[in-house]
PDB file of C-alpha atoms in Angstrom:
ATOM      1  CA  UNK A  13     -11.771  11.168  45.833  1.00  0.00           C
ATOM      2  CA  UNK A  14      -9.046  12.372  43.579  1.00  0.00           C
ATOM      3  CA  UNK A  15      -8.622  10.938  40.030  1.00  0.00           C
ATOM      4  CA  UNK A  16      -5.496   9.239  39.159  1.00  0.00           C
ATOM      5  CA  UNK A  17      -3.109  11.110  37.066  1.00  0.00           C
ATOM      6  CA  UNK A  18      -3.230  10.568  33.318  1.00  0.00           C
ATOM      7  CA  UNK A  19      -0.554   8.422  32.094  1.00  0.00           C
ATOM      8  CA  UNK A  20       1.163  10.160  28.939  1.00  0.00           C
ATOM      9  CA  UNK A  21       3.958   8.780  26.773  1.00  0.00           C
ATOM     10  CA  UNK A  22       5.994  11.369  24.936  1.00  0.00           C
ATOM     11  CA  UNK A  23       6.607  11.183  21.157  1.00  0.00           C
ATOM     12  CA  UNK A  24      10.198  10.367  21.781  1.00  0.00           C
ATOM     13  CA  UNK A  25       9.361   7.522  24.338  1.00  0.00           C
ATOM     14  CA  UNK A  26       6.733   6.068  21.905  1.00  0.00           C
ATOM     15  CA  UNK A  27       9.207   5.923  19.155  1.00  0.00           C
ATOM     16  CA  UNK A  28      12.034   4.544  21.457  1.00  0.00           C
ATOM     17  CA  UNK A  29       9.543   1.819  22.772  1.00  0.00           C
ATOM     18  CA  UNK A  30       8.823   0.690  19.127  1.00  0.00           C
ATOM     19  CA  UNK A  31      12.399   0.534  18.145  1.00  0.00           C
ATOM     20  CA  UNK A  32      13.485  -1.472  21.295  1.00  0.00           C
ATOM     21  CA  UNK A  33      10.663  -3.901  20.678  1.00  0.00           C
ATOM     22  CA  UNK A  34      11.699  -4.290  17.011  1.00  0.00           C
ATOM     23  CA  UNK A  35      15.411  -5.022  18.213  1.00  0.00           C
ATOM     24  CA  UNK A  36      14.380  -7.372  20.814  1.00  0.00           C
ATOM     25  CA  UNK A  37      12.156  -9.180  18.285  1.00  0.00           C
ATOM     26  CA  UNK A  38      14.941  -9.645  15.876  1.00  0.00           C
ATOM     27  CA  UNK A  39      17.185 -11.314  18.498  1.00  0.00           C
ATOM     28  CA  UNK A  40      14.123 -13.585  19.517  1.00  0.00           C
ATOM     29  CA  UNK A  41      13.332 -14.639  15.795  1.00  0.00           C
ATOM     30  CA  UNK A  42      16.760 -14.749  14.088  1.00  0.00           C
ATOM     31  CA  UNK A  43      19.938 -16.429  14.632  1.00  0.00           C
ATOM     32  CA  UNK A  44      23.061 -14.300  13.754  1.00  0.00           C
ATOM     33  CA  UNK A  45      21.934 -10.406  13.662  1.00  0.00           C
ATOM     34  CA  UNK A  46      24.477  -7.695  13.034  1.00  0.00           C
ATOM     35  CA  UNK A  47      24.205  -3.763  13.256  1.00  0.00           C
ATOM     36  CA  UNK A  48      25.447  -1.776  10.621  1.00  0.00           C
ATOM     37  CA  UNK A  49      27.551   0.972  12.472  1.00  0.00           C
ATOM     38  CA  UNK A  50      29.592   3.681  10.529  1.00  0.00           C
ATOM     39  CA  UNK A  51      29.726   6.363  13.363  1.00  0.00           C
ATOM     40  CA  UNK A  52      26.972   8.231  11.529  1.00  0.00           C
ATOM     41  CA  UNK A  53      24.103   9.992  13.711  1.00  0.00           C
ATOM     42  CA  UNK A  54      21.616   7.286  12.817  1.00  0.00           C
ATOM     43  CA  UNK A  55      23.577   4.418  13.507  1.00  0.00           C
ATOM     44  CA  UNK A  56      24.708   6.062  16.853  1.00  0.00           C
ATOM     45  CA  UNK A  57      21.002   6.266  17.701  1.00  0.00           C
ATOM     46  CA  UNK A  58      20.637   2.736  16.916  1.00  0.00           C
ATOM     47  CA  UNK A  59      23.475   1.678  19.007  1.00  0.00           C
ATOM     48  CA  UNK A  60      21.951   3.342  22.054  1.00  0.00           C
ATOM     49  CA  UNK A  61      18.489   1.637  21.405  1.00  0.00           C
ATOM     50  CA  UNK A  62      20.180  -1.669  21.379  1.00  0.00           C
ATOM     51  CA  UNK A  63      22.206  -0.853  24.576  1.00  0.00           C
ATOM     52  CA  UNK A  64      18.696  -0.112  26.046  1.00  0.00           C
ATOM     53  CA  UNK A  65      17.123  -3.172  24.634  1.00  0.00           C
ATOM     54  CA  UNK A  66      19.570  -5.708  26.694  1.00  0.00           C
ATOM     55  CA  UNK A  67      20.741  -3.493  29.698  1.00  0.00           C
ATOM     56  CA  UNK A  68      22.401  -4.253  32.089  1.00  0.00           C
ATOM     57  CA  UNK A  69      23.649  -7.119  29.846  1.00  0.00           C
ATOM     58  CA  UNK A  70      25.782  -6.409  26.828  1.00  0.00           C
ATOM     59  CA  UNK A  71      24.550  -6.085  23.326  1.00  0.00           C
ATOM     60  CA  UNK A  72      24.514  -9.713  22.115  1.00  0.00           C
ATOM     61  CA  UNK A  73      25.492  -9.212  18.511  1.00  0.00           C
ATOM     62  CA  UNK A  74      28.506  -7.657  16.624  1.00  0.00           C
ATOM     63  CA  UNK A  75      28.486  -4.192  14.803  1.00  0.00           C
ATOM     64  CA  UNK A  76      29.598  -3.977  11.167  1.00  0.00           C
ATOM     65  CA  UNK A  77      31.082  -1.326   9.041  1.00  0.00           C
ATOM     66  CA  UNK A  78      31.096  -1.401   5.233  1.00  0.00           C
ATOM     67  CA  UNK A  79      34.550   0.778   4.988  1.00  0.00           C
ATOM     68  CA  UNK A  80      34.849   2.324   1.588  1.00  0.00           C
ATOM     69  CA  UNK A  81      38.320   3.701   2.468  1.00  0.00           C
ATOM     70  CA  UNK A  82      37.003   7.227   1.678  1.00  0.00           C
ATOM     71  CA  UNK A  83      35.977   8.081   5.342  1.00  0.00           C
ATOM     72  CA  UNK A  84      36.040  11.412   7.166  1.00  0.00           C
ATOM     73  CA  UNK A  85      38.739  10.620   9.753  1.00  0.00           C
ATOM     74  CA  UNK A  86      36.690  12.392  12.585  1.00  0.00           C
ATOM     75  CA  UNK A  87      34.038   9.713  11.999  1.00  0.00           C
ATOM     76  CA  UNK A  88      36.557   6.970  11.864  1.00  0.00           C
ATOM     77  CA  UNK A  89      38.144   8.118  15.108  1.00  0.00           C
ATOM     78  CA  UNK A  90      34.796   8.211  16.813  1.00  0.00           C
ATOM     79  CA  UNK A  91      33.731   4.690  15.627  1.00  0.00           C
ATOM     80  CA  UNK A  92      36.967   3.121  16.907  1.00  0.00           C
ATOM     81  CA  UNK A  93      36.552   5.023  20.324  1.00  0.00           C
ATOM     82  CA  UNK A  94      32.948   4.062  20.719  1.00  0.00           C
ATOM     83  CA  UNK A  95      33.388   0.443  19.859  1.00  0.00           C
ATOM     84  CA  UNK A  96      36.192   0.105  22.401  1.00  0.00           C
ATOM     85  CA  UNK A  97      34.094   1.790  25.087  1.00  0.00           C
ATOM     86  CA  UNK A  98      31.161  -0.637  24.738  1.00  0.00           C
ATOM     87  CA  UNK A  99      33.388  -3.558  24.441  1.00  0.00           C
ATOM     88  CA  UNK A 100      31.605  -4.664  21.046  1.00  0.00           C
ATOM     89  CA  UNK A 101      32.955  -6.941  18.288  1.00  0.00           C
ATOM     90  CA  UNK A 102      33.525  -4.702  15.045  1.00  0.00           C
ATOM     91  CA  UNK A 103      33.519  -6.363  11.686  1.00  0.00           C
ATOM     92  CA  UNK A 104      34.944  -4.370   9.022  1.00  0.00           C
ATOM     93  CA  UNK A 105      33.997  -5.111   5.465  1.00  0.00           C
ATOM     94  CA  UNK A 106      36.609  -3.406   3.390  1.00  0.00           C
ATOM     95  CA  UNK A 107      36.060  -1.978  -0.011  1.00  0.00           C
ATOM     96  CA  UNK A 108      39.849  -1.165  -0.390  1.00  0.00           C
ATOM     97  CA  UNK A 109      40.666  -4.945   0.318  1.00  0.00           C
ATOM     98  CA  UNK A 110      37.678  -6.070  -2.233  1.00  0.00           C
ATOM     99  CA  UNK A 111      39.348  -3.942  -4.888  1.00  0.00           C
ATOM    100  CA  UNK A 112      42.763  -5.664  -4.157  1.00  0.00           C
ATOM    101  CA  UNK A 113      41.379  -8.964  -4.515  1.00  0.00           C
ATOM    102  CA  UNK A 114      39.317  -8.150  -7.843  1.00  0.00           C
ATOM    103  CA  UNK A 115      35.743  -8.699  -6.160  1.00  0.00           C
ATOM    104  CA  UNK A 116      34.904  -5.135  -7.390  1.00  0.00           C
ATOM    105  CA  UNK A 117      36.284  -2.457  -9.730  1.00  0.00           C
ATOM    106  CA  UNK A 118      36.332   1.220  -9.124  1.00  0.00           C
ATOM    107  CA  UNK A 119      34.021   3.393 -11.179  1.00  0.00           C
ATOM    108  CA  UNK A 120      35.387   6.252 -13.271  1.00  0.00           C
ATOM    109  CA  UNK A 121      33.950   8.843 -11.114  1.00  0.00           C
ATOM    110  CA  UNK A 122      35.855   7.643  -7.930  1.00  0.00           C
ATOM    111  CA  UNK A 123      32.692   7.133  -6.070  1.00  0.00           C
ATOM    112  CA  UNK A 124      32.578   4.055  -3.973  1.00  0.00           C
ATOM    113  CA  UNK A 125      29.075   3.875  -2.684  1.00  0.00           C
ATOM    114  CA  UNK A 126      27.904   1.590  -5.717  1.00  0.00           C
ATOM    115  CA  UNK A 127      30.716  -0.973  -5.044  1.00  0.00           C
ATOM    116  CA  UNK A 128      29.972  -1.202  -1.458  1.00  0.00           C
ATOM    117  CA  UNK A 129      26.886  -3.447  -2.244  1.00  0.00           C
ATOM    118  CA  UNK A 130      29.175  -6.622  -3.284  1.00  0.00           C
ATOM    119  CA  UNK A 131      31.358  -5.987  -0.290  1.00  0.00           C
ATOM    120  CA  UNK A 132      28.312  -6.151   1.953  1.00  0.00           C
ATOM    121  CA  UNK A 133      26.812  -9.267   0.376  1.00  0.00           C
ATOM    122  CA  UNK A 134      30.205 -11.118   0.621  1.00  0.00           C
ATOM    123  CA  UNK A 135      30.466 -10.198   4.470  1.00  0.00           C
ATOM    124  CA  UNK A 136      27.004 -11.275   4.985  1.00  0.00           C
ATOM    125  CA  UNK A 137      27.666 -14.487   3.268  1.00  0.00           C
ATOM    126  CA  UNK A 138      31.159 -14.938   5.076  1.00  0.00           C
ATOM    127  CA  UNK A 139      29.819 -14.459   8.616  1.00  0.00           C
ATOM    128  CA  UNK A 140      26.343 -15.987   7.966  1.00  0.00           C
ATOM    129  CA  UNK A 141      24.416 -12.908   8.961  1.00  0.00           C
ATOM    130  CA  UNK A 142      20.670 -13.272   8.610  1.00  0.00           C
ATOM    131  CA  UNK A 143      19.484  -9.997  10.021  1.00  0.00           C
ATOM    132  CA  UNK A 144      21.050  -6.616   9.402  1.00  0.00           C
ATOM    133  CA  UNK A 145      20.008  -3.596  11.409  1.00  0.00           C
ATOM    134  CA  UNK A 146      20.063  -0.382   9.529  1.00  0.00           C
ATOM    135  CA  UNK A 147      19.457   3.174  10.417  1.00  0.00           C
ATOM    136  CA  UNK A 148      17.482   4.115   7.577  1.00  0.00           C
ATOM    137  CA  UNK A 149      14.322   6.335   7.897  1.00  0.00           C
ATOM    138  CA  UNK A 150      11.510   6.741   5.577  1.00  0.00           C
ATOM    139  CA  UNK A 151      11.771  10.502   5.452  1.00  0.00           C
ATOM    140  CA  UNK A 152      15.140  10.207   3.834  1.00  0.00           C
ATOM    141  CA  UNK A 153      14.471   9.245   0.242  1.00  0.00           C
ATOM    142  CA  UNK A 154      11.634   7.869  -1.775  1.00  0.00           C
ATOM    143  CA  UNK A 155      12.722   4.481  -2.065  1.00  0.00           C
ATOM    144  CA  UNK A 156      13.145   4.300   1.820  1.00  0.00           C
ATOM    145  CA  UNK A 157       9.585   5.283   1.961  1.00  0.00           C
ATOM    146  CA  UNK A 158       8.533   2.025   0.166  1.00  0.00           C
ATOM    147  CA  UNK A 159      10.109  -0.382   2.443  1.00  0.00           C
ATOM    148  CA  UNK A 160       8.847  -2.074   5.609  1.00  0.00           C
ATOM    149  CA  UNK A 161      10.418  -2.499   8.989  1.00  0.00           C
ATOM    150  CA  UNK A 162      11.583  -6.019   8.064  1.00  0.00           C
ATOM    151  CA  UNK A 163      12.672  -5.829   4.471  1.00  0.00           C
ATOM    152  CA  UNK A 164      13.014  -9.511   3.107  1.00  0.00           C
ATOM    153  CA  UNK A 165      15.991  -9.911   0.904  1.00  0.00           C
ATOM    154  CA  UNK A 166      16.557 -13.112  -1.333  1.00  0.00           C
ATOM    155  CA  UNK A 167      19.642 -15.458  -1.488  1.00  0.00           C
ATOM    156  CA  UNK A 168      21.354 -12.798  -3.857  1.00  0.00           C
ATOM    157  CA  UNK A 169      20.714  -9.825  -1.376  1.00  0.00           C
ATOM    158  CA  UNK A 170      18.039  -8.347  -3.719  1.00  0.00           C
ATOM    159  CA  UNK A 171      14.900  -6.367  -2.632  1.00  0.00           C
ATOM    160  CA  UNK A 172      11.620  -6.646  -4.483  1.00  0.00           C
ATOM    161  CA  UNK A 173       9.303  -3.660  -3.704  1.00  0.00           C
ATOM    162  CA  UNK A 174       6.159  -5.742  -4.868  1.00  0.00           C
ATOM    163  CA  UNK A 175       7.260  -8.668  -2.470  1.00  0.00           C
ATOM    164  CA  UNK A 176       6.927  -7.162   0.964  1.00  0.00           C
ATOM    165  CA  UNK A 177       5.328  -8.896   3.874  1.00  0.00           C
ATOM    166  CA  UNK A 178       2.325  -7.202   5.659  1.00  0.00           C
ATOM    167  CA  UNK A 179       3.320  -5.611   8.996  1.00  0.00           C
ATOM    168  CA  UNK A 180      -0.368  -5.424  10.573  1.00  0.00           C
ATOM    169  CA  UNK A 181      -0.583  -4.891  14.337  1.00  0.00           C
ATOM    170  CA  UNK A 182       3.207  -4.740  14.576  1.00  0.00           C
ATOM    171  CA  UNK A 183       3.668  -8.349  14.002  1.00  0.00           C
ATOM    172  CA  UNK A 184       7.010  -8.904  12.031  1.00  0.00           C
ATOM    173  CA  UNK A 185       7.711 -11.912   9.992  1.00  0.00           C
ATOM    174  CA  UNK A 186      11.609 -12.990   9.853  1.00  0.00           C
ATOM    175  CA  UNK A 187      10.984 -16.415   8.393  1.00  0.00           C
ATOM    176  CA  UNK A 188      13.470 -16.988   5.625  1.00  0.00           C
ATOM    177  CA  UNK A 189      15.356 -19.965   4.017  1.00  0.00           C
ATOM    178  CA  UNK A 190      19.243 -20.375   4.355  1.00  0.00           C
ATOM    179  CA  UNK A 191      21.001 -17.746   2.191  1.00  0.00           C
ATOM    180  CA  UNK A 192      18.230 -15.393   2.292  1.00  0.00           C
ATOM    181  CA  UNK A 193      18.417 -12.361   5.119  1.00  0.00           C
ATOM    182  CA  UNK A 194      16.136  -9.638   6.619  1.00  0.00           C
ATOM    183  CA  UNK A 195      17.291  -6.217   6.736  1.00  0.00           C
ATOM    184  CA  UNK A 196      15.630  -4.540   9.722  1.00  0.00           C
ATOM    185  CA  UNK A 197      15.037  -0.803   9.950  1.00  0.00           C
ATOM    186  CA  UNK A 198      13.976   0.143  13.783  1.00  0.00           C
ATOM    187  CA  UNK A 199      14.144   3.813  12.903  1.00  0.00           C
ATOM    188  CA  UNK A 200      11.614   3.616   9.888  1.00  0.00           C
ATOM    189  CA  UNK A 201       9.250   5.875  11.638  1.00  0.00           C
ATOM    190  CA  UNK A 202      11.636   8.551  12.960  1.00  0.00           C
ATOM    191  CA  UNK A 203      12.276  11.741  11.134  1.00  0.00           C
ATOM    192  CA  UNK A 204      15.585  13.569  11.097  1.00  0.00           C
ATOM    193  CA  UNK A 205      14.321  15.959  13.661  1.00  0.00           C
ATOM    194  CA  UNK A 206      13.200  13.074  15.752  1.00  0.00           C
ATOM    195  CA  UNK A 207      16.878  11.646  15.699  1.00  0.00           C
ATOM    196  CA  UNK A 208      18.218  15.157  16.728  1.00  0.00           C
ATOM    197  CA  UNK A 209      15.892  15.406  19.723  1.00  0.00           C
ATOM    198  CA  UNK A 210      16.740  12.008  20.830  1.00  0.00           C
ATOM    199  CA  UNK A 211      20.466  12.903  20.651  1.00  0.00           C
ATOM    200  CA  UNK A 212      19.813  16.052  22.761  1.00  0.00           C
ATOM    201  CA  UNK A 213      17.658  13.983  25.313  1.00  0.00           C
ATOM    202  CA  UNK A 214      20.127  11.268  25.580  1.00  0.00           C
ATOM    203  CA  UNK A 215      23.049  13.465  25.452  1.00  0.00           C
ATOM    204  CA  UNK A 216      24.843  11.409  22.867  1.00  0.00           C
ATOM    205  CA  UNK A 217      28.185  12.450  21.537  1.00  0.00           C
ATOM    206  CA  UNK A 218      28.557  12.748  17.904  1.00  0.00           C
ATOM    207  CA  UNK A 219      31.619  13.153  15.422  1.00  0.00           C
ATOM    208  CA  UNK A 220      32.491  16.861  15.496  1.00  0.00           C
ATOM    209  CA  UNK A 221      31.669  17.274  11.823  1.00  0.00           C
ATOM    210  CA  UNK A 222      27.994  17.299  12.589  1.00  0.00           C
ATOM    211  CA  UNK A 223      28.332  20.715  13.770  1.00  0.00           C
ATOM    212  CA  UNK A 224      29.294  23.842  12.353  1.00  0.00           C
ATOM    213  CA  UNK A 225      33.111  24.494  11.828  1.00  0.00           C
ATOM    214  CA  UNK A 226      35.524  26.137   9.206  1.00  0.00           C
ATOM    215  CA  UNK A 227      36.528  23.905   6.394  1.00  0.00           C
ATOM    216  CA  UNK A 228      38.043  24.512   2.942  1.00  0.00           C
ATOM    217  CA  UNK A 229      35.431  23.525   0.090  1.00  0.00           C
ATOM    218  CA  UNK A 230      34.613  23.809  -3.381  1.00  0.00           C
ATOM    219  CA  UNK A 231      31.141  24.444  -4.916  1.00  0.00           C
ATOM    220  CA  UNK A 232      30.016  21.381  -7.306  1.00  0.00           C
ATOM    221  CA  UNK A 233      26.653  20.810  -8.849  1.00  0.00           C
ATOM    222  CA  UNK A 234      25.147  23.161  -6.190  1.00  0.00           C
ATOM    223  CA  UNK A 235      26.814  21.566  -3.141  1.00  0.00           C
ATOM    224  CA  UNK A 236      29.739  22.263  -0.968  1.00  0.00           C
ATOM    225  CA  UNK A 237      32.394  19.409  -1.069  1.00  0.00           C
ATOM    226  CA  UNK A 238      35.327  19.386   1.223  1.00  0.00           C
ATOM    227  CA  UNK A 239      38.836  19.652  -0.244  1.00  0.00           C
ATOM    228  CA  UNK A 240      40.671  16.371   0.762  1.00  0.00           C
ATOM    229  CA  UNK A 241      42.598  13.596  -0.530  1.00  0.00           C
ATOM    230  CA  UNK A 242      39.428  12.136  -2.363  1.00  0.00           C
ATOM    231  CA  UNK A 243      38.021  15.438  -3.521  1.00  0.00           C
ATOM    232  CA  UNK A 244      40.403  17.661  -5.489  1.00  0.00           C
ATOM    233  CA  UNK A 245      39.347  20.851  -7.382  1.00  0.00           C
ATOM    234  CA  UNK A 246      38.492  20.507 -10.857  1.00  0.00           C
ATOM    235  CA  UNK A 247      39.252  22.860 -13.604  1.00  0.00           C
ATOM    236  CA  UNK A 248      37.552  26.200 -12.987  1.00  0.00           C
ATOM    237  CA  UNK A 249      36.957  25.274  -9.472  1.00  0.00           C
ATOM    238  CA  UNK A 250      38.377  27.536  -6.870  1.00  0.00           C
ATOM    239  CA  UNK A 251      38.629  26.251  -3.197  1.00  0.00           C
ATOM    240  CA  UNK A 252      37.264  28.703  -0.375  1.00  0.00           C
ATOM    241  CA  UNK A 253      36.808  28.609   3.317  1.00  0.00           C
ATOM    242  CA  UNK A 254      33.146  28.142   4.698  1.00  0.00           C
ATOM    243  CA  UNK A 255      31.611  27.554   7.682  1.00  0.00           C
ATOM    244  CA  UNK A 256      29.786  24.239   7.338  1.00  0.00           C
ATOM    245  CA  UNK A 257      28.327  21.241   8.983  1.00  0.00           C
ATOM    246  CA  UNK A 258      27.473  17.649   7.697  1.00  0.00           C
ATOM    247  CA  UNK A 259      23.906  16.322   7.977  1.00  0.00           C
ATOM    248  CA  UNK A 260      24.888  12.935   7.012  1.00  0.00           C
ATOM    249  CA  UNK A 261      28.217  11.299   7.062  1.00  0.00           C
ATOM    250  CA  UNK A 262      29.043   8.631   4.243  1.00  0.00           C
ATOM    251  CA  UNK A 263      31.655   8.298   1.488  1.00  0.00           C
ATOM    252  CA  UNK A 264      33.720  11.608   1.699  1.00  0.00           C
ATOM    253  CA  UNK A 265      33.956  11.525  -2.163  1.00  0.00           C
ATOM    254  CA  UNK A 266      30.349  11.991  -2.758  1.00  0.00           C
ATOM    255  CA  UNK A 267      28.990  13.706   0.701  1.00  0.00           C
ATOM    256  CA  UNK A 268      28.528  17.460   0.856  1.00  0.00           C
ATOM    257  CA  UNK A 269      28.212  19.887   3.466  1.00  0.00           C
ATOM    258  CA  UNK A 270      25.789  22.527   4.253  1.00  0.00           C
ATOM    259  CA  UNK A 271      26.525  26.259   5.313  1.00  0.00           C
ATOM    260  CA  UNK A 272      25.479  26.488   8.835  1.00  0.00           C
ATOM    261  CA  UNK A 273      26.259  28.348  12.078  1.00  0.00           C
ATOM    262  CA  UNK A 274      24.819  25.485  14.216  1.00  0.00           C
ATOM    263  CA  UNK A 275      27.478  24.428  16.644  1.00  0.00           C
ATOM    264  CA  UNK A 276      25.501  22.974  19.384  1.00  0.00           C
ATOM    265  CA  UNK A 277      22.580  20.497  19.299  1.00  0.00           C
ATOM    266  CA  UNK A 278      20.050  22.992  20.310  1.00  0.00           C
ATOM    267  CA  UNK A 279      20.988  25.235  17.091  1.00  0.00           C
ATOM    268  CA  UNK A 280      20.828  21.942  14.828  1.00  0.00           C
ATOM    269  CA  UNK A 281      17.520  21.129  16.028  1.00  0.00           C
ATOM    270  CA  UNK A 282      16.197  24.707  15.135  1.00  0.00           C
ATOM    271  CA  UNK A 283      18.023  24.484  11.662  1.00  0.00           C
ATOM    272  CA  UNK A 284      16.619  21.068  10.899  1.00  0.00           C
ATOM    273  CA  UNK A 285      13.118  22.218  12.132  1.00  0.00           C
ATOM    274  CA  UNK A 286      13.282  25.224   9.305  1.00  0.00           C
ATOM    275  CA  UNK A 287      14.761  22.906   6.452  1.00  0.00           C
ATOM    276  CA  UNK A 288      12.431  21.582   3.768  1.00  0.00           C
ATOM    277  CA  UNK A 289      15.047  19.263   1.950  1.00  0.00           C
ATOM    278  CA  UNK A 290      16.278  15.939   3.446  1.00  0.00           C
ATOM    279  CA  UNK A 291      19.815  15.379   4.274  1.00  0.00           C
ATOM    280  CA  UNK A 292      20.134  12.941   1.524  1.00  0.00           C
ATOM    281  CA  UNK A 293      18.765  15.552  -1.113  1.00  0.00           C
ATOM    282  CA  UNK A 294      20.745  18.300   0.178  1.00  0.00           C
ATOM    283  CA  UNK A 295      23.996  16.384   0.631  1.00  0.00           C
ATOM    284  CA  UNK A 296      24.593  13.212  -1.240  1.00  0.00           C
ATOM    285  CA  UNK A 297      25.883  13.227  -4.824  1.00  0.00           C
ATOM    286  CA  UNK A 298      25.612   9.876  -5.466  1.00  0.00           C
ATOM    287  CA  UNK A 299      21.731  10.281  -5.305  1.00  0.00           C
ATOM    288  CA  UNK A 300      21.820  12.761  -8.072  1.00  0.00           C
ATOM    289  CA  UNK A 301      22.584   9.977 -10.778  1.00  0.00           C
ATOM    290  CA  UNK A 302      19.170   9.401 -11.398  1.00  0.00           C
ATOM    291  CA  UNK A 303      15.504   9.642  -9.917  1.00  0.00           C
ATOM    292  CA  UNK A 304      15.650   5.927  -8.955  1.00  0.00           C
ATOM    293  CA  UNK A 305      19.530   5.723  -8.040  1.00  0.00           C
ATOM    294  CA  UNK A 306      18.378   4.624  -4.314  1.00  0.00           C
ATOM    295  CA  UNK A 307      15.814   2.153  -5.525  1.00  0.00           C
ATOM    296  CA  UNK A 308      18.318   0.569  -8.228  1.00  0.00           C
ATOM    297  CA  UNK A 309      21.071   0.073  -5.680  1.00  0.00           C
ATOM    298  CA  UNK A 310      18.500  -1.452  -3.237  1.00  0.00           C
ATOM    299  CA  UNK A 311      17.342  -3.977  -5.782  1.00  0.00           C
ATOM    300  CA  UNK A 312      21.104  -4.974  -6.150  1.00  0.00           C
ATOM    301  CA  UNK A 313      21.318  -5.653  -2.399  1.00  0.00           C
ATOM    302  CA  UNK A 314      22.471  -2.170  -0.848  1.00  0.00           C
ATOM    303  CA  UNK A 315      21.061  -1.216   2.420  1.00  0.00           C
TER     304      UNK A 315
END
C-alpha cells in the first residue's frame, strides 16, 4: 500500500497564511479598521493579503494615505489607479491641509515625515479608527524589531515598548478603551526578500520607480537624492545622471535611491539577496537624525 504524499507548505504560503489570519482576526475583534496604503511595495502586498482574506467579497474597510504633499508622482498615479480598480474607499490625511490650518508647522529642513504624526492622529480621531494595518516589518529597523504584531497605543497614540501584550500561540489581544487603538503589522515576520518573492509569485504591479531607470540625482551624506521640486542642489552639489531604483518610497524630500541595474523582479530579488543593509538604512535620510529616530517617532504616535 503506497504512503500518502507528505503535505508541505512553502515558506511564502506559511507567511501568507499567518498574515491572512491576522487580518481576519482584526476584523473579527475590532470595529473600525483601516489599512495604511501609500502605494509602496509593503502596502501593495498588504492590500493583496486583505483581498485574499475576504475574497470573493470586497475588502470590508477603507484604505488611508497620510499624504505629505512631497510624493513621487509615479507612486500617486499608482495609488489612485489601484484604489479605483478595486473600488476601495480612500481616506487622504493631508499634511498640506494641516499646514494651512495650523495643526502642524514645517521644519526648517523641509522634511515632513516628523509632522505626519499629528496628521495621522487627527485622522484616527476624526474617523474613529480603532485598528490601523501597516506594512512595517521587523527587519526594517531596530525599533520595529521591538514591536509585536498587535501594537497597543494609548489615547494619545503613543507607544510604550515596555507595555506590550504577550502573543503566545498566535493569540492576539485587541482589547482597548474608547480613544485607544491598535496598530497591526501582519508583515512583521516577513523580510524585504520575502516581500519581493511574493510580488514575483503574485505578479503584483509596482510603481515604476522600484525598478532601475535613469534619473538626475545629487549625492548627499553618502546617498543619492533625485533632483525635483522638493530636493534642489545645495552649494557645491553637482547634479548628474545615474541609473538608480528605489528600495522604499516615502517622502521625496528624504528618500534616496540606490545605484542599480535591476529592471525586473528577478533582478531585484538577486540584488536584495546580496545586500546587507536594510532599505531604510540605505535610503531614508530621516532615520539618520539619531540612533533612536524611529523609536522616538513611534513614541509620539508615528507608525
